[in-house]
Amino acid sequence: MTPSVDYRLVYWPKLQGRGEFIRLALEDAGASYEDVARGPQGMTAIFEYLRGEQPGQLPLAPPILVHGELVITQVANILAYLAPRLNLVGDGDDERAVALQLQLTVADLVAEAHDTHHPVSTALAYDEQKDAAKVRSSAFLDARLPKFMGYFEHCLERANGGDFLVGRAHSYVDLSVFQLMEGLSYAFPRSMSQLSSRWPRLTRLRDRVAARPNVASYLASERRLGFNEDGIFRHYPELEGE
Ligand SMILES: N[C@@H](CCC(=O)N[C@@H](CS)C(=O)NCC(=O)O)C(=O)O
């Protein structure tokens, strides 16, 4: 491990997955961090934490953030911890509570997006639950995706100026909603392009986040992994009725 970095992210090295929400925050802020399992230790680093061979609170699953002696998990919790340190949330308890509420709602949608391809069990392969995945995806695309994205659009509409989801400035929630839109567009391109005219403010937010200098250079770099069928957002054409 690199001794000089401020933060260590411990996450599966070959997929964006939930780790990407953390990577985006660290990258946007220009933080000094190490993506540990993408280094020489590989996935051994993850298993050392999961088996309790590292000090600190025992994690159940990655992503894991290590900051000094602190070891924490749960994406929303990690982001709520990082945000004040990375200038990715405003001051004050009220604004931070609103940000966490929205981030937990992102987590709910991420879990539902995951369950489109794993509706029966995470422990089974996709091929073992394909029929259920079709049923689940159809319900997701008909009802849940429009409900959640419509909710975020409505939040933007009610916010001052409609540019930021929390307060009057860019926050970690904007980064996560950007990633949601990227991932959902990869997984369900036809549905997302059909629905996106309903969400003009979210589309603006996505463009604004993509153009932030640190985000743009991260997205163009080798550090940004491509979406693939091991992550949360998977493209299986049959799940969109093709
Ligand atoms: N609610 C947790 C979910 C963590 C999670 O499910 N991590 C996945 C990777 S994205 C994992 O490795 N899970 C292994 C398992 O659940 O056994 C979070 O938001 O961080």
mmCIF file of C-alpha atoms and ligand atoms in Angstrom:
data_model
loop_
_atom_site.group_PDB
_atom_site.id
_atom_site.type_symbol
_atom_site.label_atom_id
_atom_site.label_comp_id
_atom_site.label_asym_id
_atom_site.label_seq_id
_atom_site.Cartn_x
_atom_site.Cartn_y
_atom_site.Cartn_z
ATOM 1 C CA MET A 1 0.000 0.000 0.000
ATOM 2 C CA THR A 2 1.113 3.560 -0.632
ATOM 3 C CA PRO A 3 1.868 5.128 2.764
ATOM 4 C CA SER A 4 1.503 8.732 1.632
ATOM 5 C CA VAL A 5 -2.128 8.834 0.470
ATOM 6 C CA ASP A 6 -4.950 10.322 2.547
ATOM 7 C CA TYR A 7 -7.695 7.832 1.669
ATOM 8 C CA ARG A 8 -7.814 4.172 0.674
ATOM 9 C CA LEU A 9 -10.717 2.721 -1.256
ATOM 10 C CA VAL A 10 -10.973 -1.059 -1.070
ATOM 11 C CA TYR A 11 -13.243 -2.309 -3.841
ATOM 12 C CA TRP A 12 -13.483 -4.906 -6.601
ATOM 13 C CA PRO A 13 -10.793 -3.932 -9.104
ATOM 14 C CA LYS A 14 -12.486 -4.758 -12.402
ATOM 15 C CA LEU A 15 -15.863 -3.134 -12.123
ATOM 16 C CA GLN A 16 -17.416 0.232 -11.442
ATOM 17 C CA GLY A 17 -20.137 -1.115 -9.160
ATOM 18 C CA ARG A 18 -20.916 0.718 -5.965
ATOM 19 C CA GLY A 19 -17.275 1.703 -5.623
ATOM 20 C CA GLU A 20 -17.718 4.138 -8.488
ATOM 21 C CA PHE A 21 -19.843 6.470 -6.376
ATOM 22 C CA ILE A 22 -16.857 6.821 -4.048
ATOM 23 C CA ARG A 23 -14.281 7.053 -6.845
ATOM 24 C CA LEU A 24 -16.226 9.918 -8.414
ATOM 25 C CA ALA A 25 -16.276 11.909 -5.172
ATOM 26 C CA LEU A 26 -12.542 11.392 -4.585
ATOM 27 C CA GLU A 27 -11.722 12.240 -8.202
ATOM 28 C CA ASP A 28 -13.963 15.301 -8.378
ATOM 29 C CA ALA A 29 -12.337 16.666 -5.229
ATOM 30 C CA GLY A 30 -8.812 15.879 -6.451
ATOM 31 C CA ALA A 31 -8.258 13.868 -3.263
ATOM 32 C CA SER A 32 -5.121 11.865 -2.652
ATOM 33 C CA TYR A 33 -6.295 8.254 -2.623
ATOM 34 C CA GLU A 34 -5.363 4.742 -3.518
ATOM 35 C CA ASP A 35 -7.711 2.242 -5.174
ATOM 36 C CA VAL A 36 -6.060 -0.526 -3.194
ATOM 37 C CA ALA A 37 -7.251 -3.696 -4.938
ATOM 38 C CA ARG A 38 -6.227 -2.258 -8.301
ATOM 39 C CA GLY A 39 -2.648 -2.253 -7.044
ATOM 40 C CA PRO A 40 -0.242 -5.168 -6.607
ATOM 41 C CA GLN A 41 -2.188 -6.720 -3.729
ATOM 42 C CA GLY A 42 -5.259 -7.212 -5.897
ATOM 43 C CA MET A 43 -8.340 -8.772 -4.321
ATOM 44 C CA THR A 44 -6.299 -10.146 -1.405
ATOM 45 C CA ALA A 45 -6.630 -6.661 0.055
ATOM 46 C CA ILE A 46 -10.427 -6.977 0.052
ATOM 47 C CA PHE A 47 -10.454 -10.446 1.608
ATOM 48 C CA GLU A 48 -8.075 -9.364 4.373
ATOM 49 C CA TYR A 49 -10.676 -6.832 5.465
ATOM 50 C CA LEU A 50 -13.632 -9.202 5.033
ATOM 51 C CA ARG A 51 -11.882 -11.936 7.055
ATOM 52 C CA GLY A 52 -11.074 -9.523 9.861
ATOM 53 C CA GLU A 53 -7.332 -9.655 9.287
ATOM 54 C CA GLN A 54 -7.105 -5.876 9.300
ATOM 55 C CA PRO A 55 -7.785 -3.676 12.320
ATOM 56 C CA GLY A 56 -10.881 -1.500 12.556
ATOM 57 C CA GLN A 57 -14.585 -2.177 12.229
ATOM 58 C CA LEU A 58 -15.322 -5.441 10.415
ATOM 59 C CA PRO A 59 -16.891 -4.870 6.976
ATOM 60 C CA LEU A 60 -19.634 -7.075 5.518
ATOM 61 C CA ALA A 61 -19.033 -6.055 1.910
ATOM 62 C CA PRO A 62 -17.066 -3.532 -0.133
ATOM 63 C CA PRO A 63 -16.809 -0.654 -0.888
ATOM 64 C CA ILE A 64 -14.642 -0.046 2.172
ATOM 65 C CA LEU A 65 -13.070 3.320 2.973
ATOM 66 C CA VAL A 66 -9.953 3.439 5.117
ATOM 67 C CA HIS A 67 -8.945 6.800 6.560
ATOM 68 C CA GLY A 68 -6.219 6.579 9.158
ATOM 69 C CA GLU A 69 -7.484 4.009 11.658
ATOM 70 C CA LEU A 70 -11.096 4.360 10.578
ATOM 71 C CA VAL A 71 -12.588 1.584 8.449
ATOM 72 C CA ILE A 72 -16.146 2.220 7.202
ATOM 73 C CA THR A 73 -18.575 0.777 4.671
ATOM 74 C CA GLN A 74 -21.967 1.546 3.077
ATOM 75 C CA VAL A 75 -21.732 3.944 0.154
ATOM 76 C CA ALA A 76 -24.034 6.592 1.607
ATOM 77 C CA ASN A 77 -22.217 6.505 4.931
ATOM 78 C CA ILE A 78 -18.812 6.750 3.258
ATOM 79 C CA LEU A 79 -19.930 9.718 1.170
ATOM 80 C CA ALA A 80 -21.501 11.481 4.137
ATOM 81 C CA TYR A 81 -18.164 11.056 5.964
ATOM 82 C CA LEU A 82 -16.029 12.206 3.039
ATOM 83 C CA ALA A 83 -18.169 15.100 1.846
ATOM 84 C CA PRO A 84 -17.330 17.718 4.500
ATOM 85 C CA ARG A 85 -13.638 16.806 4.170
ATOM 86 C CA LEU A 86 -13.712 17.096 0.374
ATOM 87 C CA ASN A 87 -15.907 20.194 0.204
ATOM 88 C CA LEU A 88 -18.717 18.204 -1.401
ATOM 89 C CA VAL A 89 -21.536 19.319 0.882
ATOM 90 C CA GLY A 90 -22.505 22.611 2.453
ATOM 91 C CA ASP A 91 -22.160 23.536 6.101
ATOM 92 C CA GLY A 92 -24.896 22.810 8.555
ATOM 93 C CA ASP A 93 -26.780 19.806 9.825
ATOM 94 C CA ASP A 94 -29.926 20.519 7.810
ATOM 95 C CA GLU A 95 -28.189 20.508 4.454
ATOM 96 C CA ARG A 96 -26.208 17.407 5.364
ATOM 97 C CA ALA A 97 -29.334 15.560 6.458
ATOM 98 C CA VAL A 98 -31.045 16.407 3.164
ATOM 99 C CA ALA A 99 -27.961 15.241 1.235
ATOM 100 C CA LEU A 100 -27.909 11.929 3.111
ATOM 101 C CA GLN A 101 -31.617 11.428 2.539
ATOM 102 C CA LEU A 102 -31.129 11.831 -1.211
ATOM 103 C CA GLN A 103 -28.039 9.609 -1.205
ATOM 104 C CA LEU A 104 -29.958 6.853 0.595
ATOM 105 C CA THR A 105 -32.632 7.186 -2.070
ATOM 106 C CA VAL A 106 -29.895 6.728 -4.691
ATOM 107 C CA ALA A 107 -28.872 3.579 -2.788
ATOM 108 C CA ASP A 108 -32.462 2.298 -2.935
ATOM 109 C CA LEU A 109 -32.542 2.758 -6.698
ATOM 110 C CA VAL A 110 -29.107 1.135 -7.076
ATOM 111 C CA ALA A 111 -30.410 -1.906 -5.177
ATOM 112 C CA GLU A 112 -33.485 -2.081 -7.423
ATOM 113 C CA ALA A 113 -31.323 -1.761 -10.552
ATOM 114 C CA HIS A 114 -29.169 -4.619 -9.237
ATOM 115 C CA ASP A 115 -32.251 -6.742 -8.619
ATOM 116 C CA THR A 116 -33.329 -6.465 -12.270
ATOM 117 C CA HIS A 117 -30.612 -9.002 -13.108
ATOM 118 C CA HIS A 118 -30.510 -10.743 -9.714
ATOM 119 C CA PRO A 119 -34.153 -10.818 -8.567
ATOM 120 C CA VAL A 120 -34.004 -14.175 -6.788
ATOM 121 C CA SER A 121 -30.581 -14.209 -5.147
ATOM 122 C CA THR A 122 -27.224 -12.472 -5.384
ATOM 123 C CA ALA A 123 -25.718 -15.899 -4.744
ATOM 124 C CA LEU A 124 -27.122 -17.320 -8.006
ATOM 125 C CA ALA A 125 -25.772 -16.586 -11.498
ATOM 126 C CA TYR A 126 -27.821 -14.419 -13.851
ATOM 127 C CA ASP A 127 -28.430 -17.437 -16.096
ATOM 128 C CA GLU A 128 -30.162 -19.215 -13.212
ATOM 129 C CA GLN A 129 -32.716 -16.430 -12.759
ATOM 130 C CA LYS A 130 -33.245 -15.099 -16.258
ATOM 131 C CA ASP A 131 -37.016 -15.595 -16.351
ATOM 132 C CA ALA A 132 -37.533 -13.824 -13.046
ATOM 133 C CA ALA A 133 -35.130 -11.106 -14.236
ATOM 134 C CA LYS A 134 -37.390 -10.397 -17.220
ATOM 135 C CA VAL A 135 -40.428 -9.978 -14.991
ATOM 136 C CA ARG A 136 -38.515 -7.819 -12.546
ATOM 137 C CA SER A 137 -36.989 -5.638 -15.269
ATOM 138 C CA SER A 138 -40.321 -4.993 -16.891
ATOM 139 C CA ALA A 139 -41.782 -3.826 -13.560
ATOM 140 C CA PHE A 140 -38.652 -1.751 -12.913
ATOM 141 C CA LEU A 141 -38.838 -0.012 -16.279
ATOM 142 C CA ASP A 142 -42.603 0.547 -16.147
ATOM 143 C CA ALA A 143 -42.924 1.831 -12.629
ATOM 144 C CA ARG A 144 -39.829 2.100 -10.452
ATOM 145 C CA LEU A 145 -37.360 3.828 -12.784
ATOM 146 C CA PRO A 146 -39.861 6.579 -13.771
ATOM 147 C CA LYS A 147 -40.877 7.003 -10.136
ATOM 148 C CA PHE A 148 -37.333 7.460 -8.792
ATOM 149 C CA MET A 149 -36.026 9.600 -11.649
ATOM 150 C CA GLY A 150 -39.232 11.659 -11.624
ATOM 151 C CA TYR A 151 -38.628 12.214 -7.919
ATOM 152 C CA PHE A 152 -35.076 13.494 -8.483
ATOM 153 C CA GLU A 153 -36.341 15.725 -11.315
ATOM 154 C CA HIS A 154 -39.014 17.129 -9.015
ATOM 155 C CA CYS A 155 -36.399 17.790 -6.314
ATOM 156 C CA LEU A 156 -34.362 19.774 -8.842
ATOM 157 C CA GLU A 157 -37.452 21.688 -9.954
ATOM 158 C CA ARG A 158 -38.118 22.731 -6.359
ATOM 159 C CA ALA A 159 -34.487 23.663 -5.726
ATOM 160 C CA ASN A 160 -33.282 27.207 -6.285
ATOM 161 C CA GLY A 161 -32.470 27.543 -9.957
ATOM 162 C CA GLY A 162 -32.778 23.808 -10.517
ATOM 163 C CA ASP A 163 -29.042 23.246 -10.901
ATOM 164 C CA PHE A 164 -28.129 21.436 -7.686
ATOM 165 C CA LEU A 165 -29.906 18.728 -5.747
ATOM 166 C CA VAL A 166 -28.760 19.997 -2.358
ATOM 167 C CA GLY A 167 -28.559 23.657 -1.325
ATOM 168 C CA ARG A 168 -27.027 26.146 -3.715
ATOM 169 C CA ALA A 169 -23.881 24.316 -4.715
ATOM 170 C CA HIS A 170 -22.514 21.152 -6.251
ATOM 171 C CA SER A 171 -22.477 18.180 -3.866
ATOM 172 C CA TYR A 172 -21.706 14.482 -3.710
ATOM 173 C CA VAL A 173 -25.378 13.804 -4.430
ATOM 174 C CA ASP A 174 -25.056 15.476 -7.851
ATOM 175 C CA LEU A 175 -22.099 13.196 -8.604
ATOM 176 C CA SER A 176 -24.062 10.110 -7.597
ATOM 177 C CA VAL A 177 -27.117 11.054 -9.632
ATOM 178 C CA PHE A 178 -24.799 11.622 -12.614
ATOM 179 C CA GLN A 179 -23.456 8.087 -12.120
ATOM 180 C CA LEU A 180 -26.990 6.717 -11.831
ATOM 181 C CA MET A 181 -27.885 8.241 -15.179
ATOM 182 C CA GLU A 182 -24.715 6.923 -16.794
ATOM 183 C CA GLY A 183 -25.287 3.432 -15.441
ATOM 184 C CA LEU A 184 -28.984 3.259 -16.243
ATOM 185 C CA SER A 185 -28.287 4.517 -19.770
ATOM 186 C CA TYR A 186 -25.770 1.710 -20.223
ATOM 187 C CA ALA A 187 -28.112 -0.939 -18.846
ATOM 188 C CA PHE A 188 -31.362 0.243 -20.411
ATOM 189 C CA PRO A 189 -30.448 2.519 -23.349
ATOM 190 C CA ARG A 190 -33.797 2.357 -25.116
ATOM 191 C CA SER A 191 -35.902 3.074 -22.040
ATOM 192 C CA MET A 192 -33.600 5.838 -20.863
ATOM 193 C CA SER A 193 -33.655 7.585 -24.207
ATOM 194 C CA GLN A 194 -37.447 7.282 -24.393
ATOM 195 C CA LEU A 195 -37.916 8.629 -20.870
ATOM 196 C CA SER A 196 -35.224 11.290 -20.717
ATOM 197 C CA SER A 197 -37.344 14.069 -22.275
ATOM 198 C CA ARG A 198 -39.344 13.929 -19.015
ATOM 199 C CA TRP A 199 -36.227 14.907 -17.069
ATOM 200 C CA PRO A 200 -34.718 18.076 -18.585
ATOM 201 C CA ARG A 201 -33.166 19.234 -15.313
ATOM 202 C CA LEU A 202 -31.536 15.873 -14.671
ATOM 203 C CA THR A 203 -30.141 15.911 -18.199
ATOM 204 C CA ARG A 204 -28.650 19.352 -17.523
ATOM 205 C CA LEU A 205 -27.197 18.137 -14.255
ATOM 206 C CA ARG A 206 -25.635 15.128 -16.000
ATOM 207 C CA ASP A 207 -24.002 17.395 -18.601
ATOM 208 C CA ARG A 208 -22.816 19.849 -15.977
ATOM 209 C CA VAL A 209 -21.207 17.123 -13.861
ATOM 210 C CA ALA A 210 -19.551 15.495 -16.890
ATOM 211 C CA ALA A 211 -17.989 18.862 -17.773
ATOM 212 C CA ARG A 212 -16.436 19.480 -14.360
ATOM 213 C CA PRO A 213 -12.689 19.526 -15.075
ATOM 214 C CA ASN A 214 -11.661 16.783 -12.647
ATOM 215 C CA VAL A 215 -14.608 14.602 -13.618
ATOM 216 C CA ALA A 216 -13.957 15.097 -17.347
ATOM 217 C CA SER A 217 -10.297 14.164 -16.998
ATOM 218 C CA TYR A 218 -11.185 11.160 -14.818
ATOM 219 C CA LEU A 219 -13.779 9.930 -17.336
ATOM 220 C CA ALA A 220 -11.178 10.154 -20.103
ATOM 221 C CA SER A 221 -8.511 8.367 -18.061
ATOM 222 C CA GLU A 222 -7.684 4.696 -17.651
ATOM 223 C CA ARG A 223 -8.775 4.943 -14.043
ATOM 224 C CA ARG A 224 -12.404 5.022 -15.216
ATOM 225 C CA LEU A 225 -13.325 1.406 -15.867
ATOM 226 C CA GLY A 226 -15.936 0.665 -18.507
ATOM 227 C CA PHE A 227 -19.372 -0.622 -17.562
ATOM 228 C CA ASN A 228 -19.571 -4.399 -17.846
ATOM 229 C CA GLU A 229 -21.754 -7.383 -16.994
ATOM 230 C CA ASP A 230 -20.111 -7.892 -13.589
ATOM 231 C CA GLY A 231 -21.229 -4.577 -12.145
ATOM 232 C CA ILE A 232 -24.500 -3.163 -10.893
ATOM 233 C CA PHE A 233 -25.589 -1.712 -14.227
ATOM 234 C CA ARG A 234 -25.570 -4.549 -16.749
ATOM 235 C CA HIS A 235 -26.737 -4.469 -20.324
ATOM 236 C CA TYR A 236 -28.716 -7.597 -21.142
ATOM 237 C CA PRO A 237 -30.790 -6.674 -24.235
ATOM 238 C CA GLU A 238 -33.420 -9.304 -23.377
ATOM 239 C CA LEU A 239 -34.267 -7.416 -20.178
ATOM 240 C CA GLU A 240 -35.410 -4.432 -22.247
ATOM 241 C CA GLY A 241 -37.696 -6.664 -24.284
ATOM 242 C CA GLU A 242 -35.323 -7.048 -27.238
HETATM 243 N N1 LIG B 1 -25.552 -1.416 1.042
HETATM 244 C C1 LIG B 1 -24.179 -1.643 0.712
HETATM 245 C C2 LIG B 1 -24.104 -2.779 -0.286
HETATM 246 C C3 LIG B 1 -22.717 -3.352 -0.426
HETATM 247 C C4 LIG B 1 -22.678 -4.425 -1.500
HETATM 248 O O1 LIG B 1 -23.681 -5.080 -1.802
HETATM 249 N N2 LIG B 1 -21.479 -4.621 -2.080
HETATM 250 C C5 LIG B 1 -21.328 -5.568 -3.165
HETATM 251 C C6 LIG B 1 -20.464 -5.015 -4.249
HETATM 252 S S1 LIG B 1 -21.212 -3.602 -4.983
HETATM 253 C C7 LIG B 1 -20.685 -6.824 -2.650
HETATM 254 O O2 LIG B 1 -19.506 -7.082 -2.851
HETATM 255 N N3 LIG B 1 -21.487 -7.642 -1.989
HETATM 256 C C8 LIG B 1 -21.054 -8.905 -1.509
HETATM 257 C C9 LIG B 1 -22.143 -9.526 -0.675
HETATM 258 O O3 LIG B 1 -23.180 -8.866 -0.459
HETATM 259 O O4 LIG B 1 -21.958 -10.640 -0.251
HETATM 260 C C10 LIG B 1 -23.553 -0.347 0.169
HETATM 261 O O5 LIG B 1 -24.313 0.559 -0.276
HETATM 262 O O6 LIG B 1 -22.329 -0.171 0.211
#
